[in-house]
């Protein structure tokens, strides 16, 4: 618990916290970085980044993503953490407490809750697949370099409605259990040890992948940009990925910021998290794409890509089956850190705002998600023909959250912090009331938040929605 240190410094908005019951918080500074990193690192790195890179033209897409992280992602992340730590409450109440007048900025928090629902809807399904793959890997049945074998294994899983639902719900129960242990105990402990292990394993896979005959083509795909592939939708997808990856634009970082200690360096934490997260995504790319080309998979295979190629890389490695089991276990654990932060947006709101105790709030949120998420879970089976705007529920939840809701949330957070919350409070929060020597960097961030990030997001959004064409 960090409540003693929270009382020692006054940060704008902190008056508000007295009105709230004592909240759990992250206990150490390293714990904070790791828990925040635990929210960022997840299926976004291992599954979504390769999926999108493969379907959006490779290197060009990666460049758009990296630029988006730097010019949009980091400023939005810093803004959210600052608001959350200053107001010390869930996303909706933090926004309300930070608004000087009666303007409805809390709607950003409400939009975040909606986004959390949409993301959890499909995320729990993919996490369920990963969980199922732990057992498939144990049985040895997917250890193959033949695309027929790996494709059949994946298809038999996703087209089976019962299995899809069961794995999704198993995942939800696990995430709910982690949440019930509380913020510092549950989240910190899980993330602290396992992300480094996942990193090591990814490096091993990357080395194997890079040494496969024919790997060069994959590297070229990843690092040699073909500018003709830049389209309105790749731009939007790149920006959307930056939001999704950093868990921003939907209040997760406001919520996590509210658990930050008052002596935490917010911008330093955001930078470390953003760079580590980006490196893990790129590493996953290097682990997967050389193998995609070496074994003749299609880079634009979509959501199945990782589930087809990863087993092939392991199949060409000594003790491959053993390492594959570990890989899926670690990926699943990484996905829990992310899901916990998504669920935490819901639970902290239901708990603090609707005044329902934490346990019940967690159970209600999970039940709601089990029902809602089943629409995504059944998208490859019973509901495969049900489409809205030409997309199955799975794709619709994915597309609307990453490509619309998160960027819109981020846009309004920039406008709010840059123009309403204002320079004084932003500086007080980011310099810890002048005790950190980072004024120059904070001024630069504030400039990005006011003028650069919102304009870029707005242009990419309008362009992506076809307004300029
Ligand atoms: N950043 C997480 C990932 O990459 C997903 C996430 C999005 C988590 C939004 C929280 C909020 O897997």
Coordinates of C-alpha atoms and ligand atoms in Angstrom, one line a residue:
X1 CA 0.0 0.0 0.0
X2 CA 1.3 3.4 -0.8
X3 CA -1.3 5.5 1.0
X4 CA 1.2 7.0 3.4
X5 CA 3.4 8.5 0.6
X6 CA 0.3 9.7 -1.2
X7 CA -0.6 12.0 1.7
X8 CA 2.8 13.6 1.7
X9 CA 2.5 15.7 -1.5
X10 CA -0.4 17.7 -2.8
X11 CA -1.1 17.3 -6.5
X12 CA -4.0 19.0 -8.2
X13 CA -7.2 17.1 -7.7
X14 CA -5.9 15.3 -4.7
X15 CA -8.6 17.0 -2.5
X16 CA -11.0 14.7 -4.3
X17 CA -9.4 11.5 -3.0
X18 CA -10.3 12.3 0.6
X19 CA -13.9 11.7 -0.4
X20 CA -13.2 8.2 -1.6
X21 CA -12.6 5.1 0.5
X22 CA -9.0 4.1 0.9
X23 CA -7.8 2.5 -2.3
X24 CA -5.4 -0.2 -2.9
X25 CA -2.3 0.9 -4.8
X26 CA 0.9 -0.3 -6.3
X27 CA 3.5 -0.8 -3.7
X28 CA 6.9 -0.1 -5.3
X29 CA 8.1 2.0 -8.1
X30 CA 9.3 -1.0 -10.1
X31 CA 6.0 -2.6 -9.4
X32 CA 4.3 0.3 -11.0
X33 CA 6.4 0.1 -14.2
X34 CA 5.9 -3.6 -14.4
X35 CA 2.1 -3.5 -13.8
X36 CA 1.7 -0.7 -16.4
X37 CA 3.9 -2.7 -18.8
X38 CA 1.8 -5.8 -17.9
X39 CA -1.2 -3.9 -19.2
X40 CA 0.6 -2.9 -22.4
X41 CA 2.2 -6.2 -23.2
X42 CA -0.2 -8.9 -24.2
X43 CA -1.9 -10.4 -27.2
X44 CA -1.3 -7.0 -28.9
X45 CA 2.4 -7.9 -29.2
X46 CA 2.2 -11.6 -30.0
X47 CA -1.1 -11.7 -31.9
X48 CA -2.4 -8.4 -33.1
X49 CA 0.9 -6.8 -34.2
X50 CA 1.9 -9.7 -36.5
X51 CA -1.7 -10.1 -37.8
X52 CA -1.8 -6.4 -38.8
X53 CA 1.7 -6.2 -40.0
X54 CA 1.1 -9.2 -42.3
X55 CA -2.2 -7.9 -43.7
X56 CA -1.1 -4.2 -44.0
X57 CA 2.0 -4.5 -46.0
X58 CA 4.9 -5.1 -43.6
X59 CA 7.6 -2.4 -43.1
X60 CA 5.4 0.5 -44.0
X61 CA 2.9 -0.4 -41.4
X62 CA 5.6 -0.8 -38.8
X63 CA 6.9 2.7 -39.5
X64 CA 3.4 4.1 -39.1
X65 CA 2.9 2.3 -35.9
X66 CA 6.3 3.4 -34.5
X67 CA 5.6 7.1 -35.4
X68 CA 2.2 6.8 -33.9
X69 CA 3.6 5.6 -30.6
X70 CA 6.1 8.4 -30.5
X71 CA 3.9 11.3 -31.5
X72 CA 0.5 10.2 -30.2
X73 CA 0.8 7.2 -27.9
X74 CA 3.3 8.6 -25.4
X75 CA 1.6 12.0 -25.1
X76 CA -1.8 10.4 -24.6
X77 CA -0.4 7.8 -22.1
X78 CA 1.2 10.6 -20.0
X79 CA -2.0 12.6 -20.1
X80 CA -4.1 9.7 -18.8
X81 CA -1.6 8.7 -16.1
X82 CA -1.4 12.3 -14.9
X83 CA -5.2 12.7 -14.7
X84 CA -5.6 9.4 -12.9
X85 CA -2.9 10.0 -10.4
X86 CA -4.1 13.5 -9.6
X87 CA -7.8 12.6 -9.3
X88 CA -7.2 9.3 -7.7
X89 CA -10.3 7.5 -8.9
X90 CA -11.8 5.4 -11.6
X91 CA -11.9 6.7 -15.2
X92 CA -15.3 8.3 -15.1
X93 CA -14.9 10.0 -11.6
X94 CA -11.3 11.0 -12.4
X95 CA -12.5 12.9 -15.5
X96 CA -15.4 14.5 -13.6
X97 CA -13.1 15.5 -10.7
X98 CA -10.6 17.1 -13.1
X99 CA -13.2 19.1 -14.9
X100 CA -13.3 22.7 -13.6
X101 CA -16.9 23.3 -14.7
X102 CA -20.0 21.2 -15.4
X103 CA -18.8 20.2 -18.9
X104 CA -19.4 16.5 -19.6
X105 CA -15.8 15.4 -20.0
X106 CA -16.6 12.4 -17.9
X107 CA -18.1 11.0 -21.1
X108 CA -14.5 10.1 -22.1
X109 CA -14.5 7.8 -19.2
X110 CA -17.9 6.4 -20.1
X111 CA -16.7 5.8 -23.7
X112 CA -13.7 4.0 -22.2
X113 CA -16.1 1.6 -20.4
X114 CA -17.7 0.8 -23.7
X115 CA -14.3 0.3 -25.3
X116 CA -13.3 -2.1 -22.5
X117 CA -16.4 -4.1 -23.2
X118 CA -15.7 -4.3 -26.9
X119 CA -12.1 -5.2 -26.5
X120 CA -12.7 -7.8 -23.8
X121 CA -15.4 -9.2 -26.1
X122 CA -12.8 -10.5 -28.6
X123 CA -9.7 -10.4 -26.5
X124 CA -11.1 -13.1 -24.2
X125 CA -11.7 -15.3 -27.2
X126 CA -8.2 -15.0 -28.5
X127 CA -6.8 -15.6 -25.0
X128 CA -9.1 -18.6 -24.9
X129 CA -7.4 -19.9 -28.1
X130 CA -4.0 -19.4 -26.5
X131 CA -5.1 -21.3 -23.4
X132 CA -6.4 -24.1 -25.5
X133 CA -3.1 -24.1 -27.4
X134 CA -1.2 -24.9 -24.2
X135 CA -3.0 -28.3 -24.2
X136 CA -2.7 -28.8 -27.9
X137 CA 1.0 -28.2 -27.5
X138 CA 1.2 -30.6 -24.6
X139 CA -0.4 -33.3 -26.6
X140 CA 2.2 -32.8 -29.4
X141 CA -0.5 -32.7 -32.0
X142 CA 0.4 -29.3 -33.5
X143 CA 4.1 -29.7 -33.7
X144 CA 4.4 -29.6 -37.4
X145 CA 5.9 -27.5 -40.2
X146 CA 3.1 -28.5 -42.5
X147 CA 0.5 -25.8 -43.0
X148 CA -2.2 -28.4 -43.5
X149 CA -1.7 -29.8 -40.0
X150 CA -1.5 -26.4 -38.2
X151 CA -4.4 -25.0 -40.2
X152 CA -6.6 -28.0 -39.4
X153 CA -5.8 -27.7 -35.7
X154 CA -6.7 -24.0 -35.6
X155 CA -9.9 -24.4 -37.7
X156 CA -11.2 -27.3 -35.7
X157 CA -10.9 -25.1 -32.6
X158 CA -12.5 -21.9 -33.8
X159 CA -15.3 -23.5 -35.8
X160 CA -16.5 -25.5 -32.8
X161 CA -19.0 -23.3 -30.9
X162 CA -18.9 -25.3 -27.6
X163 CA -15.1 -25.3 -27.4
X164 CA -14.9 -21.6 -28.3
X165 CA -17.3 -20.7 -25.5
X166 CA -15.7 -22.9 -23.0
X167 CA -12.2 -21.6 -23.5
X168 CA -13.4 -18.0 -23.5
X169 CA -15.2 -18.6 -20.2
X170 CA -12.3 -20.4 -18.6
X171 CA -10.2 -17.4 -19.5
X172 CA -12.7 -15.0 -17.9
X173 CA -12.8 -17.0 -14.7
X174 CA -9.0 -16.9 -14.5
X175 CA -8.9 -13.2 -15.0
X176 CA -11.7 -12.6 -12.5
X177 CA -9.8 -14.6 -10.0
X178 CA -6.6 -12.5 -10.5
X179 CA -8.7 -9.3 -10.0
X180 CA -10.2 -10.6 -6.8
X181 CA -6.8 -10.8 -5.2
X182 CA -6.6 -7.0 -5.5
X183 CA -4.4 -4.6 -7.3
X184 CA -1.0 -4.8 -5.8
X185 CA -1.0 -8.4 -4.8
X186 CA -2.6 -9.8 -7.9
X187 CA -1.3 -7.7 -10.8
X188 CA 2.2 -6.9 -9.6
X189 CA 3.2 -10.4 -8.6
X190 CA 2.1 -11.9 -11.9
X191 CA 3.8 -9.4 -14.1
X192 CA 7.0 -8.9 -12.2
X193 CA 8.6 -12.3 -13.0
X194 CA 7.1 -13.4 -16.2
X195 CA 7.5 -10.7 -18.8
X196 CA 11.3 -11.1 -18.8
X197 CA 11.0 -14.9 -19.3
X198 CA 8.6 -14.3 -22.2
X199 CA 11.2 -11.9 -23.7
X200 CA 14.0 -14.5 -23.5
X201 CA 11.8 -17.1 -25.1
X202 CA 10.9 -14.7 -27.9
X203 CA 14.6 -14.1 -28.5
X204 CA 15.1 -17.8 -28.8
X205 CA 12.3 -18.2 -31.3
X206 CA 13.5 -15.2 -33.2
X207 CA 17.0 -16.7 -33.6
X208 CA 15.6 -20.0 -34.8
X209 CA 13.3 -18.2 -37.2
X210 CA 16.1 -16.0 -38.6
X211 CA 18.3 -19.0 -39.3
X212 CA 15.7 -20.9 -41.3
X213 CA 16.4 -21.3 -45.0
X214 CA 14.5 -18.6 -46.8
X215 CA 14.2 -16.3 -43.8
X216 CA 15.6 -13.3 -45.7
X217 CA 12.4 -12.6 -47.4
X218 CA 10.7 -12.2 -44.1
X219 CA 13.2 -9.7 -42.9
X220 CA 12.7 -7.8 -46.1
X221 CA 9.0 -7.8 -45.6
X222 CA 9.5 -6.4 -42.0
X223 CA 12.1 -3.8 -42.7
X224 CA 12.0 -2.7 -46.4
X225 CA 9.2 -0.3 -46.8
X226 CA 7.1 -0.3 -49.9
X227 CA 5.5 3.2 -49.9
X228 CA 2.8 2.3 -52.3
X229 CA 1.2 0.3 -49.5
X230 CA 0.4 3.5 -47.5
X231 CA -3.4 3.8 -47.6
X232 CA -6.0 5.5 -45.5
X233 CA -6.8 2.2 -43.8
X234 CA -3.2 1.3 -43.1
X235 CA -2.7 4.7 -41.5
X236 CA -5.8 4.2 -39.3
X237 CA -4.8 0.7 -38.4
X238 CA -1.3 1.9 -37.4
X239 CA -2.6 4.6 -35.2
X240 CA -5.2 2.2 -33.8
X241 CA -2.5 -0.4 -33.0
X242 CA -0.5 2.3 -31.1
X243 CA -3.6 3.0 -29.0
X244 CA -4.4 -0.7 -28.5
X245 CA -0.8 -1.6 -27.6
X246 CA -0.4 1.1 -25.0
X247 CA -3.8 0.5 -23.5
X248 CA -4.7 4.1 -24.0
X249 CA -7.8 6.1 -25.2
X250 CA -10.2 4.2 -22.9
X251 CA -9.4 5.0 -19.3
X252 CA -7.2 2.0 -18.5
X253 CA -4.2 4.3 -17.9
X254 CA -6.4 6.8 -16.0
X255 CA -7.4 3.9 -13.8
X256 CA -3.8 2.6 -13.4
X257 CA -2.6 6.2 -12.9
X258 CA -4.9 6.4 -9.9
X259 CA -2.9 3.6 -8.3
X260 CA 0.4 5.4 -8.9
X261 CA 2.5 6.7 -6.0
X262 CA 2.8 10.5 -5.8
X263 CA 6.6 10.3 -6.1
X264 CA 6.4 8.2 -9.4
X265 CA 7.9 9.9 -12.4
X266 CA 5.0 9.7 -14.9
X267 CA 6.8 10.6 -18.1
X268 CA 9.7 8.4 -17.3
X269 CA 7.4 5.5 -16.6
X270 CA 5.5 6.1 -19.9
X271 CA 8.7 6.2 -21.9
X272 CA 10.0 3.0 -20.4
X273 CA 6.8 1.2 -20.9
X274 CA 6.3 2.4 -24.5
X275 CA 9.8 1.5 -25.6
X276 CA 9.8 -1.9 -23.9
X277 CA 6.4 -2.7 -25.3
X278 CA 7.3 -1.7 -28.8
X279 CA 10.5 -3.8 -28.6
X280 CA 8.5 -6.8 -27.6
X281 CA 6.1 -6.3 -30.5
X282 CA 9.0 -5.9 -33.0
X283 CA 10.7 -9.0 -31.6
X284 CA 7.5 -11.0 -32.1
X285 CA 7.6 -9.8 -35.7
X286 CA 11.1 -11.0 -36.1
X287 CA 10.2 -14.3 -34.5
X288 CA 7.2 -14.9 -36.8
X289 CA 7.8 -13.4 -40.3
X290 CA 11.0 -15.1 -41.4
X291 CA 9.1 -18.4 -40.6
X292 CA 6.0 -17.2 -42.5
X293 CA 8.1 -17.0 -45.6
X294 CA 10.4 -19.9 -45.0
X295 CA 7.4 -22.3 -44.6
X296 CA 5.2 -20.7 -47.3
X297 CA 2.4 -19.3 -45.1
X298 CA 0.4 -16.3 -46.2
X299 CA 1.5 -13.2 -44.3
X300 CA -2.1 -11.9 -44.6
X301 CA -3.7 -15.0 -43.0
X302 CA -5.3 -12.7 -40.4
X303 CA -6.1 -13.7 -36.8
X304 CA -4.9 -17.3 -37.4
X305 CA -1.3 -16.3 -38.5
X306 CA 0.4 -16.7 -35.1
X307 CA -1.4 -20.0 -34.4
X308 CA -0.2 -21.4 -37.7
X309 CA 3.4 -20.2 -37.8
X310 CA 4.5 -20.5 -34.2
X311 CA 4.1 -24.2 -34.1
X312 CA 6.1 -24.5 -37.3
X313 CA 9.1 -22.6 -35.8
X314 CA 9.0 -24.8 -32.7
X315 CA 8.8 -27.9 -34.9
X316 CA 12.1 -27.0 -36.4
X317 CA 13.8 -26.6 -33.0
X318 CA 15.4 -29.1 -30.6
X319 CA 13.1 -29.6 -27.6
X320 CA 10.6 -27.6 -29.7
X321 CA 7.5 -29.1 -28.1
X322 CA 8.6 -28.3 -24.6
X323 CA 9.4 -24.7 -25.5
X324 CA 6.1 -24.4 -27.4
X325 CA 4.2 -25.3 -24.2
X326 CA 6.1 -22.7 -22.3
X327 CA 5.5 -20.2 -25.0
X328 CA 1.8 -20.5 -24.9
X329 CA 1.8 -20.5 -21.1
X330 CA 3.7 -17.3 -21.1
X331 CA 1.7 -15.6 -23.8
X332 CA -1.4 -16.5 -21.9
X333 CA 0.0 -15.0 -18.7
X334 CA 0.9 -11.9 -20.6
X335 CA -2.6 -11.7 -21.8
X336 CA -3.9 -11.8 -18.2
X337 CA -2.0 -8.6 -17.3
X338 CA -3.7 -6.8 -20.2
X339 CA -7.1 -8.3 -19.4
X340 CA -6.9 -7.4 -15.8
X341 CA -6.3 -3.8 -16.7
X342 CA -9.3 -3.9 -19.1
X343 CA -11.5 -5.5 -16.5
X344 CA -10.2 -3.1 -13.9
X345 CA -11.7 -0.2 -15.8
X346 CA -15.1 -1.8 -15.4
X347 CA -14.7 -3.1 -11.9
X348 CA -13.3 0.1 -10.4
X349 CA -16.2 2.0 -12.0
X350 CA -18.9 -0.4 -10.8
X351 CA -17.3 -0.6 -7.4
X352 CA -16.7 3.1 -6.7
X353 CA -19.4 4.8 -8.7
X354 CA -22.3 2.4 -8.4
X355 CA -21.1 1.5 -4.9
X356 CA -21.2 -2.2 -5.3
X357 CA -18.5 -4.1 -3.4
X358 CA -15.4 -5.2 -5.3
X359 CA -16.1 -8.8 -5.3
X360 CA -19.7 -8.5 -6.6
X361 CA -18.5 -5.8 -9.1
X362 CA -16.0 -8.3 -10.5
X363 CA -18.5 -11.1 -10.7
X364 CA -21.1 -8.9 -12.5
X365 CA -18.5 -7.6 -14.9
X366 CA -17.4 -11.1 -15.8
X367 CA -21.0 -12.3 -16.3
X368 CA -21.7 -9.3 -18.5
X369 CA -18.6 -10.1 -20.5
X370 CA -19.4 -13.8 -20.8
X371 CA -22.7 -13.0 -22.4
X372 CA -21.4 -10.2 -24.6
X373 CA -18.2 -12.0 -25.5
X374 CA -20.0 -15.0 -26.7
X375 CA -21.0 -13.0 -29.8
X376 CA -17.3 -12.8 -30.7
X377 CA -16.6 -16.4 -29.6
X378 CA -19.3 -17.7 -32.0
X379 CA -18.1 -15.5 -34.9
X380 CA -16.3 -18.4 -36.6
X381 CA -19.1 -20.9 -36.1
X382 CA -22.8 -20.4 -35.4
X383 CA -22.7 -16.6 -36.1
X384 CA -20.3 -16.7 -39.0
X385 CA -23.0 -15.4 -41.3
X386 CA -24.2 -12.7 -39.1
X387 CA -22.5 -9.5 -40.2
X388 CA -22.8 -5.8 -39.5
X389 CA -21.1 -3.4 -42.0
X390 CA -19.7 -6.6 -43.6
X391 CA -17.9 -7.6 -40.4
X392 CA -18.5 -10.5 -38.0
X393 CA -19.0 -9.6 -34.4
X394 CA -15.4 -10.5 -33.7
X395 CA -14.0 -8.2 -36.4
X396 CA -16.5 -5.5 -35.6
X397 CA -15.5 -5.4 -31.9
X398 CA -11.9 -5.4 -32.9
X399 CA -12.3 -2.7 -35.7
X400 CA -14.5 -0.3 -33.8
X401 CA -12.5 -0.4 -30.6
X402 CA -9.0 0.0 -32.0
X403 CA -9.8 2.1 -35.0
X404 CA -12.6 4.4 -33.8
X405 CA -13.3 4.4 -30.1
X406 CA -9.7 4.4 -28.8
X407 CA -8.5 7.2 -31.2
X408 CA -11.6 9.2 -30.4
X409 CA -11.0 8.8 -26.7
X410 CA -7.4 9.8 -27.1
X411 CA -8.3 12.8 -29.2
X412 CA -10.6 14.1 -26.5
X413 CA -8.1 13.3 -23.8
X414 CA -5.5 15.5 -25.6
X415 CA -8.0 18.3 -26.1
X416 CA -9.0 18.0 -22.4
X417 CA -5.5 18.0 -21.0
X418 CA -4.1 20.5 -23.5
X419 CA -6.9 23.1 -23.4
X420 CA -9.1 22.5 -20.3
X421 CA -7.0 20.9 -17.5
X422 CA -4.2 23.2 -18.6
X423 CA -0.5 23.8 -18.4
X424 CA -0.3 24.4 -14.7
X425 CA -1.8 21.2 -13.5
X426 CA -0.1 19.2 -16.2
X427 CA 3.3 20.6 -15.1
X428 CA 2.6 20.0 -11.4
X429 CA 1.7 16.4 -12.1
X430 CA 4.6 15.7 -14.4
X431 CA 7.3 17.4 -12.4
X432 CA 5.9 16.1 -9.1
X433 CA 5.3 19.8 -8.1
X434 CA 8.7 20.9 -9.4
X435 CA 10.7 18.2 -7.6
X436 CA 11.8 16.5 -10.8
X437 CA 14.3 18.1 -13.1
X438 CA 12.4 17.5 -16.4
X439 CA 10.8 20.8 -17.3
X440 CA 12.2 20.8 -20.9
X441 CA 10.7 17.4 -21.7
X442 CA 7.4 18.2 -20.0
X443 CA 7.1 21.4 -22.1
X444 CA 7.8 19.4 -25.2
X445 CA 5.1 16.8 -24.2
X446 CA 2.6 19.5 -23.5
X447 CA 3.3 21.0 -27.0
X448 CA 2.6 17.6 -28.6
X449 CA -0.6 17.2 -26.5
X450 CA -1.9 20.6 -27.5
X451 CA -1.0 20.8 -31.1
X452 CA 0.4 17.7 -32.6
X453 CA -1.2 14.5 -31.3
X454 CA -4.9 15.7 -31.6
X455 CA -4.4 17.1 -35.1
X456 CA -2.7 13.9 -36.2
X457 CA -5.4 11.7 -34.7
X458 CA -8.2 13.8 -36.2
X459 CA -6.7 13.7 -39.7
X460 CA -6.1 10.0 -39.6
X461 CA -9.6 9.3 -38.3
X462 CA -11.3 11.4 -40.9
X463 CA -9.1 10.1 -43.6
X464 CA -9.7 6.5 -42.5
X465 CA -13.5 7.1 -42.4
X466 CA -13.3 8.3 -46.0
X467 CA -14.0 12.0 -45.4
X468 CA -11.3 13.2 -47.7
X469 CA -11.9 10.8 -50.6
Ligands
LIG1 N1 -2.4 -3.4 -24.6 C1 -3.0 -4.7 -24.5 C2 -2.3 -5.6 -25.5 O1 -1.6 -5.2 -26.3 C3 -4.5 -4.6 -24.9 C4 -5.2 -3.6 -24.1 C5 -5.9 -2.6 -24.7 C6 -5.2 -3.6 -22.7 C7 -6.5 -1.6 -24.1 C8 -5.9 -2.6 -22.0 C9 -6.5 -1.6 -22.7 O2 -2.5 -6.8 -25.5

